Amino acid sequence: MNKTMEKKSLIILSGGMDSVTLLYDRRDEIALAVTFDYGSNHSSRETACAKYHCERLGIEHIVIPLDFMHRYFKSSLLEGADAIPEGNYDEENMKSTVVPFRNGIMLAIGCGMAESRGLNRVLIAKADICRIGTRLGIDYSKTYSCYKGGEKHCGKCGTCRERKEAFRLAGVDDPTEYEE
């Protein structure tokens, strides 16, 4: 990217593998990173990771509280670590981890913020993350994905299983500390 080009993008940054990889991949065009705290079990862990990477790259980062979601929406992600089922995402019990329209709400707010700041793009994460991030030199031990929100990744919930699978399929050593 041309260094004289003005930064015109906002990224919705959770602090997990996908959005951190996109942050590094598009860092030259990102003016603002936005993290949403919607009261999930893992919000504080992900937010700390998002903050770390934004500070490292010198990108402005703000955290927007969405505490109404915790009060009015039903999801095991909002009910404590013990409520999180273990298994793969295609299993019936994993439906309880869905926070209704969460991504739509975050995207709408991100679009409004981008428009307010004169930014013309809102970035959200994409596929093939592990290979891209490894090429970019991302320290994935400084990302967090576990829905249970513990000190270490549980290794059993759907997002932990996807994380393990991403490293395996990419042929990359997984630096994640798992409880198991």
XYZ file of N, CA and C in Angstrom:
540
model
N 0.848 -1.176 0.000
C 0.000 0.000 0.000
C 0.886 1.229 0.000
N 0.498 2.236 -0.736
C 1.197 3.509 -0.819
C 1.190 4.181 0.551
N 2.382 4.524 1.080
C 2.475 5.090 2.424
C 1.813 6.455 2.526
N 1.623 7.137 1.412
C 0.966 8.443 1.458
C -0.550 8.306 1.456
N -1.045 7.090 1.235
C -2.483 6.864 1.212
C -3.051 7.003 2.615
N -4.147 7.700 2.723
C -4.801 7.900 4.007
C -5.453 6.608 4.473
N -5.372 6.356 5.777
C -6.006 5.171 6.340
C -7.509 5.396 6.358
N -8.257 4.495 5.717
C -9.695 4.696 5.535
C -10.541 3.526 6.015
N -9.992 2.629 6.828
C -10.748 1.454 7.251
C -10.898 1.387 8.764
N -12.003 0.786 9.177
C -12.285 0.439 10.562
C -12.353 -1.076 10.607
N -11.762 -1.671 11.636
C -11.834 -3.124 11.786
C -12.603 -3.455 13.058
N -13.462 -4.442 12.960
C -14.119 -5.001 14.129
C -13.193 -6.104 14.629
N -12.591 -5.865 15.810
C -11.497 -6.687 16.315
C -11.902 -7.384 17.604
N -12.056 -8.708 17.546
C -12.433 -9.436 18.759
C -11.228 -9.740 19.640
N -10.079 -9.963 19.030
C -8.904 -10.410 19.770
C -8.606 -11.873 19.516
N -9.462 -12.523 18.726
C -9.248 -13.911 18.333
C -8.371 -14.010 17.098
N -8.109 -15.242 16.676
C -7.207 -15.487 15.545
C -7.631 -14.775 14.272
N -8.904 -14.880 13.924
C -9.362 -14.350 12.642
C -9.170 -12.836 12.540
N -9.696 -12.116 13.522
C -9.640 -10.654 13.420
C -8.234 -10.116 13.651
N -7.420 -10.773 14.489
C -6.040 -10.322 14.678
C -5.249 -10.507 13.388
N -5.483 -11.599 12.689
C -4.807 -11.821 11.412
C -5.195 -10.743 10.403
N -6.477 -10.429 10.329
C -6.922 -9.370 9.422
C -6.308 -8.023 9.818
N -6.187 -7.757 11.119
C -5.558 -6.524 11.607
C -4.144 -6.386 11.052
N -3.359 -7.449 11.147
C -1.977 -7.410 10.648
C -1.939 -7.334 9.125
N -2.811 -8.077 8.484
C -2.826 -8.117 7.021
C -3.163 -6.758 6.415
N -4.035 -6.005 7.078
C -4.510 -4.721 6.539
C -4.075 -3.512 7.375
N -3.053 -3.684 8.193
C -2.645 -2.629 9.134
C -2.355 -1.285 8.488
N -1.909 -1.281 7.250
C -1.586 -0.016 6.582
C -2.807 0.802 6.212
N -3.983 0.178 6.191
C -5.192 0.916 5.826
C -6.149 1.134 6.997
N -5.826 0.589 8.180
C -6.747 0.645 9.315
C -6.496 1.894 10.158
N -7.537 2.704 10.292
C -7.483 3.911 11.114
C -7.980 3.653 12.532
N -8.874 2.678 12.695
C -9.505 2.446 13.987
C -9.885 0.979 14.143
N -9.617 0.435 15.329
C -10.055 -0.922 15.678
C -11.094 -0.800 16.786
N -12.201 -1.520 16.632
C -13.295 -1.473 17.597
C -13.529 -2.881 18.141
N -13.524 -2.991 19.460
C -13.830 -4.237 20.144
C -15.121 -4.040 20.920
N -15.991 -5.011 20.883
C -17.268 -4.935 21.587
C -17.246 -5.847 22.805
N -17.624 -5.306 23.954
C -17.766 -6.099 25.168
C -19.254 -6.320 25.380
N -19.718 -7.513 25.036
C -21.141 -7.815 25.139
C -21.448 -8.728 26.322
N -20.510 -8.805 27.252
C -20.742 -9.553 28.481
C -20.503 -11.036 28.374
N -19.774 -11.471 27.363
C -19.507 -12.905 27.215
C -18.478 -13.365 28.242
N -18.393 -14.660 28.409
C -17.439 -15.258 29.341
C -16.002 -14.877 29.009
N -15.732 -14.701 27.746
C -14.362 -14.513 27.284
C -14.035 -13.079 26.862
N -14.938 -12.138 27.079
C -14.720 -10.756 26.633
C -13.438 -10.144 27.180
N -13.180 -10.295 28.470
C -11.997 -9.641 29.042
C -10.708 -10.210 28.467
N -10.684 -11.518 28.227
C -9.487 -12.140 27.645
C -9.261 -11.673 26.208
N -10.332 -11.694 25.407
C -10.212 -11.249 24.017
C -9.856 -9.769 23.933
N -10.476 -8.950 24.759
C -10.222 -7.511 24.737
C -8.760 -7.217 25.052
N -8.187 -7.920 26.022
C -6.767 -7.732 26.360
C -5.875 -8.070 25.161
N -6.219 -9.124 24.441
C -5.450 -9.498 23.247
C -5.595 -8.441 22.156
N -6.799 -7.951 21.945
C -7.032 -6.909 20.939
C -6.215 -5.661 21.273
N -6.238 -5.258 22.527
C -5.483 -4.085 22.978
C -3.992 -4.282 22.736
N -3.479 -5.444 23.085
C -2.060 -5.754 22.899
C -1.631 -5.546 21.440
N -2.376 -6.117 20.514
C -1.990 -6.046 19.106
C -2.145 -4.639 18.539
N -3.160 -3.911 18.965
C -3.321 -2.530 18.498
C -2.181 -1.652 19.004
N -1.810 -1.824 20.259
C -0.679 -1.064 20.800
C 0.601 -1.402 20.057
N 0.783 -2.668 19.769
C 1.987 -3.119 19.049
C 2.080 -2.498 17.660
N 0.931 -2.327 17.013
C 0.907 -1.780 15.657
C 0.652 -0.267 15.620
N 0.370 0.338 16.765
C 0.101 1.780 16.802
C -1.233 2.160 16.182
N -2.238 1.285 16.328
C -3.566 1.534 15.768
C -4.510 1.918 16.899
N -5.265 2.994 16.703
C -6.231 3.429 17.710
C -7.225 2.300 17.981
N -7.528 2.083 19.257
C -8.410 0.989 19.649
C -9.403 1.491 20.682
N -10.668 1.211 20.450
C -11.675 1.543 21.453
C -12.526 0.305 21.742
N -13.019 0.245 22.975
C -13.895 -0.839 23.404
C -15.265 -0.242 23.662
N -16.276 -0.825 23.029
C -17.648 -0.352 23.189
C -18.437 -1.375 23.993
N -18.997 -0.956 25.127
C -19.798 -1.891 25.923
C -21.177 -2.110 25.302
N -21.557 -3.352 25.218
C -22.898 -3.719 24.742
C -23.577 -4.527 25.843
N -23.582 -3.971 27.048
C -24.085 -4.713 28.199
C -25.566 -5.047 28.116
N -26.304 -4.352 27.260
C -27.718 -4.700 27.092
C -27.891 -6.121 26.568
N -26.910 -6.599 25.797
C -27.011 -7.948 25.238
C -27.005 -8.982 26.366
N -26.177 -8.767 27.357
C -26.101 -9.695 28.482
C -27.420 -9.723 29.262
N -28.076 -8.586 29.326
C -29.334 -8.502 30.079
C -30.533 -9.065 29.318
N -30.553 -8.908 27.990
C -31.768 -9.222 27.237
C -31.665 -10.401 26.276
N -30.469 -10.865 25.989
C -30.293 -11.943 25.015
C -29.978 -13.243 25.743
N -30.460 -14.349 25.209
C -30.222 -15.663 25.812
C -29.162 -16.400 25.001
N -28.091 -16.787 25.700
C -27.015 -17.564 25.088
C -26.131 -18.105 26.190
N -25.628 -19.315 26.010
C -24.714 -19.872 27.005
C -23.418 -19.070 27.081
N -23.079 -18.326 26.033
C -21.885 -17.477 26.070
C -21.998 -16.389 27.125
N -23.216 -16.077 27.509
C -23.463 -14.995 28.457
C -23.792 -15.486 29.860
N -23.782 -16.800 30.066
C -24.266 -17.377 31.322
C -23.180 -17.978 32.211
N -21.936 -17.836 31.872
C -20.861 -18.402 32.680
C -20.223 -19.600 31.998
N -18.982 -19.854 32.350
C -18.195 -20.900 31.691
C -18.819 -22.289 31.798
N -19.469 -22.577 32.909
C -20.065 -23.904 33.083
C -21.216 -24.166 32.114
N -21.807 -23.106 31.574
C -22.933 -23.255 30.646
C -22.492 -23.585 29.228
N -21.203 -23.451 28.923
C -20.701 -23.686 27.567
C -20.611 -25.187 27.303
N -21.317 -25.657 26.278
C -21.233 -27.081 25.939
C -19.904 -27.394 25.255
N -19.539 -28.637 25.290
C -18.345 -29.082 24.598
C -18.765 -29.838 23.354
N -17.964 -29.724 22.302
C -18.276 -30.423 21.061
C -17.958 -29.585 19.849
N -18.327 -30.096 18.687
C -18.125 -29.394 17.423
C -19.342 -28.541 17.104
N -19.134 -27.504 16.299
C -20.216 -26.575 15.996
C -21.414 -27.203 15.286
N -21.197 -28.319 14.612
C -22.321 -28.934 13.902
C -23.188 -29.796 14.808
N -22.819 -29.908 16.080
C -23.610 -30.691 17.021
C -24.751 -29.846 17.589
N -25.873 -30.476 17.840
C -27.090 -29.788 18.295
C -26.871 -28.951 19.554
N -26.112 -29.467 20.511
C -25.924 -28.749 21.779
C -25.178 -27.425 21.622
N -24.467 -27.240 20.524
C -23.690 -26.023 20.318
C -24.560 -24.820 19.934
N -25.812 -25.069 19.568
C -26.697 -23.955 19.216
C -26.878 -22.990 20.377
N -26.674 -23.470 21.594
C -26.849 -22.612 22.769
C -25.803 -21.508 22.848
N -24.698 -21.621 22.082
C -23.658 -20.591 22.138
C -23.956 -19.398 21.237
N -24.983 -19.485 20.428
C -25.331 -18.384 19.529
C -25.893 -17.216 20.335
N -25.356 -16.032 20.099
C -25.915 -14.799 20.646
C -26.692 -14.178 19.488
N -28.030 -14.148 19.567
C -28.847 -13.718 18.440
C -28.431 -12.366 17.847
N -28.154 -12.362 16.572
C -27.826 -11.181 15.759
C -26.623 -10.394 16.278
N -25.772 -11.029 17.069
C -24.584 -10.366 17.629
C -23.735 -9.700 16.558
N -23.365 -10.446 15.533
C -22.494 -9.883 14.502
C -23.181 -8.773 13.717
N -24.488 -8.897 13.497
C -25.229 -7.845 12.806
C -25.235 -6.548 13.601
N -25.411 -6.657 14.904
C -25.395 -5.472 15.773
C -24.017 -4.821 15.736
N -22.984 -5.618 15.858
C -21.627 -5.088 15.843
C -21.291 -4.449 14.502
N -21.714 -5.083 13.435
C -21.453 -4.541 12.104
C -22.191 -3.220 11.892
N -23.433 -3.140 12.348
C -24.198 -1.886 12.214
C -23.513 -0.751 12.969
N -23.060 -1.017 14.187
C -22.363 0.013 14.964
C -21.051 0.392 14.285
N -20.311 -0.608 13.819
C -19.062 -0.339 13.114
C -19.270 0.521 11.881
N -20.312 0.238 11.120
C -20.613 1.035 9.918
C -20.952 2.477 10.298
N -21.738 2.643 11.366
C -22.075 3.987 11.828
C -20.850 4.759 12.286
N -19.957 4.094 12.991
C -18.720 4.753 13.442
C -17.830 5.112 12.262
N -17.717 4.203 11.303
C -16.899 4.475 10.119
C -17.432 5.698 9.379
N -18.739 5.740 9.179
C -19.335 6.881 8.487
C -19.097 8.177 9.266
N -19.222 8.120 10.586
C -19.010 9.297 11.427
C -17.581 9.821 11.349
N -16.639 8.950 11.099
C -15.227 9.344 11.033
C -14.727 9.528 9.601
N -15.606 9.401 8.638
C -15.198 9.576 7.251
C -14.406 8.403 6.696
N -14.576 7.245 7.300
C -13.890 6.044 6.817
C -14.818 5.329 5.836
N -14.246 4.702 4.828
C -15.099 4.121 3.793
C -15.134 2.597 3.760
N -14.468 1.921 4.726
C -14.486 0.464 4.768
C -14.606 -0.024 6.202
N -15.368 -1.119 6.371
C -15.422 -1.828 7.641
C -14.944 -3.239 7.362
N -13.914 -3.661 8.072
C -13.308 -4.967 7.835
C -13.762 -5.963 8.886
N -14.131 -7.142 8.427
C -14.422 -8.270 9.311
C -13.600 -9.454 8.798
N -13.258 -10.416 9.678
C -12.320 -11.493 9.358
C -12.862 -12.431 8.262
N -11.890 -13.123 7.641
C -12.094 -14.057 6.538
C -11.391 -15.385 6.767
N -11.524 -16.367 5.761
C -10.996 -17.723 5.892
C -9.489 -17.798 5.625
N -8.902 -18.966 5.821
C -7.491 -19.281 5.594
C -6.569 -18.484 6.510
N -7.078 -18.203 7.702
C -6.429 -17.315 8.649
C -5.059 -17.800 9.111
N -4.944 -19.029 9.523
C -3.710 -19.521 10.140
C -2.514 -19.399 9.203
N -2.684 -19.761 7.948
C -1.579 -19.663 6.992
C -1.166 -18.212 6.769
N -2.158 -17.326 6.624
C -1.872 -15.905 6.407
C -1.146 -15.330 7.617
N -1.669 -15.611 8.802
C -1.071 -15.075 10.020
C 0.335 -15.565 10.255
N 0.597 -16.811 9.945
C 1.939 -17.360 10.096
C 2.898 -16.643 9.155
N 2.439 -16.407 7.921
C 3.256 -15.671 6.950
C 3.546 -14.255 7.450
N 2.582 -13.654 8.161
C 2.749 -12.297 8.676
C 3.518 -12.243 9.991
N 3.872 -13.401 10.549
C 4.641 -13.447 11.779
C 3.840 -13.166 13.043
N 2.539 -13.446 13.027
C 1.688 -13.185 14.186
C 1.965 -14.201 15.291
N 2.062 -13.703 16.503
C 2.222 -14.556 17.671
C 0.824 -14.974 18.127
N 0.380 -16.142 17.717
C -0.967 -16.601 18.037
C -1.141 -16.995 19.496
N -0.045 -17.048 20.251
C -0.199 -17.266 21.689
C -0.771 -16.022 22.355
N -0.766 -14.899 21.639
C -1.334 -13.638 22.131
C -2.705 -13.385 21.508
N -3.440 -14.457 21.221
C -4.838 -14.365 20.785
C -5.646 -15.275 21.693
N -6.929 -15.020 21.748
C -7.779 -15.810 22.640
C -9.081 -16.138 21.950
N -9.501 -17.404 22.055
C -10.698 -17.855 21.355
C -11.670 -18.652 22.200
N -11.274 -19.147 23.344
C -12.099 -20.086 24.116
C -13.355 -19.421 24.666
N -14.505 -20.048 24.427
C -15.772 -19.510 24.918
C -15.935 -19.605 26.432
N -15.135 -20.446 27.069
C -15.290 -20.594 28.522
C -14.614 -19.470 29.303
N -13.665 -18.784 28.681
C -13.067 -17.607 29.297
C -12.043 -17.879 30.379
N -11.520 -19.095 30.474
C -10.552 -19.446 31.511
C -9.166 -18.907 31.223
N -8.268 -19.109 32.178
C -6.876 -18.668 32.027
C -6.236 -19.332 30.799
N -6.517 -20.623 30.615
C -6.069 -21.358 29.431
C -7.297 -21.720 28.601
N -7.076 -21.993 27.318
C -8.152 -22.496 26.469
C -8.589 -23.868 26.979
N -9.897 -24.136 26.982
C -10.385 -25.426 27.497
C -10.014 -26.580 26.574
N -9.955 -26.315 25.270
C -9.618 -27.345 24.301
C -10.791 -28.204 23.873
N -11.982 -27.968 24.465
C -13.129 -28.841 24.202
C -14.332 -28.140 23.593
N -14.464 -26.825 23.778
C -15.636 -26.130 23.218
C -15.468 -26.005 21.701
N -16.513 -25.622 21.019
C -16.488 -25.553 19.558
C -15.400 -24.642 19.013
N -15.214 -23.491 19.637
C -14.212 -22.558 19.112
C -12.792 -23.072 19.349
N -12.548 -23.748 20.469
C -11.233 -24.360 20.702
C -10.965 -25.462 19.680
N -11.982 -26.259 19.402
C -11.806 -27.337 18.416
C -11.512 -26.758 17.031
N -12.186 -25.658 16.668
C -11.904 -25.016 15.379
C -10.488 -24.451 15.349
N -10.052 -23.893 16.461
C -8.701 -23.340 16.550
C -7.671 -24.442 16.321
N -7.823 -25.567 17.015
C -6.909 -26.697 16.844
C -6.890 -27.177 15.387
N -8.080 -27.269 14.813
C -8.209 -27.733 13.431
C -7.518 -26.772 12.455
N -7.626 -25.464 12.703
C -6.989 -24.477 11.831
C -5.471 -24.661 11.812
N -4.868 -24.849 12.968
C -3.425 -25.065 13.030
C -3.047 -26.379 12.356
N -3.832 -27.432 12.608
C -3.542 -28.741 12.016
C -3.599 -28.677 10.502
N -4.670 -28.084 9.968
C -4.833 -28.013 8.511
C -3.781 -27.130 7.847
N -3.323 -26.103 8.568
C -2.299 -25.210 8.026
C -0.898 -25.807 8.151
N -0.772 -26.900 8.930
C 0.535 -27.500 9.138
C 1.438 -26.618 9.998
N 0.822 -25.896 10.936
C 1.545 -24.952 11.796
C 1.456 -25.441 13.235
N 2.567 -25.355 13.972
C 2.548 -25.727 15.391
C 1.614 -24.798 16.152
N 0.770 -25.366 16.974
C -0.207 -24.617 17.761
C 0.449 -24.149 19.070
N 0.610 -22.817 19.284
C 1.231 -22.322 20.507
C 0.264 -22.168 21.670
N -0.980 -22.568 21.466
C -2.031 -22.367 22.463
C -1.832 -23.264 23.672
N -2.038 -22.692 24.858
C -2.025 -23.486 26.089
C -3.447 -23.952 26.356
N -3.634 -25.281 26.323
C -4.934 -25.868 26.574
C -4.954 -26.512 27.956
N -6.112 -26.583 28.581
C -6.257 -27.212 29.897
C -6.003 -28.711 29.852
N -6.383 -29.347 28.761
C -6.286 -30.795 28.669
C -4.883 -31.304 28.525
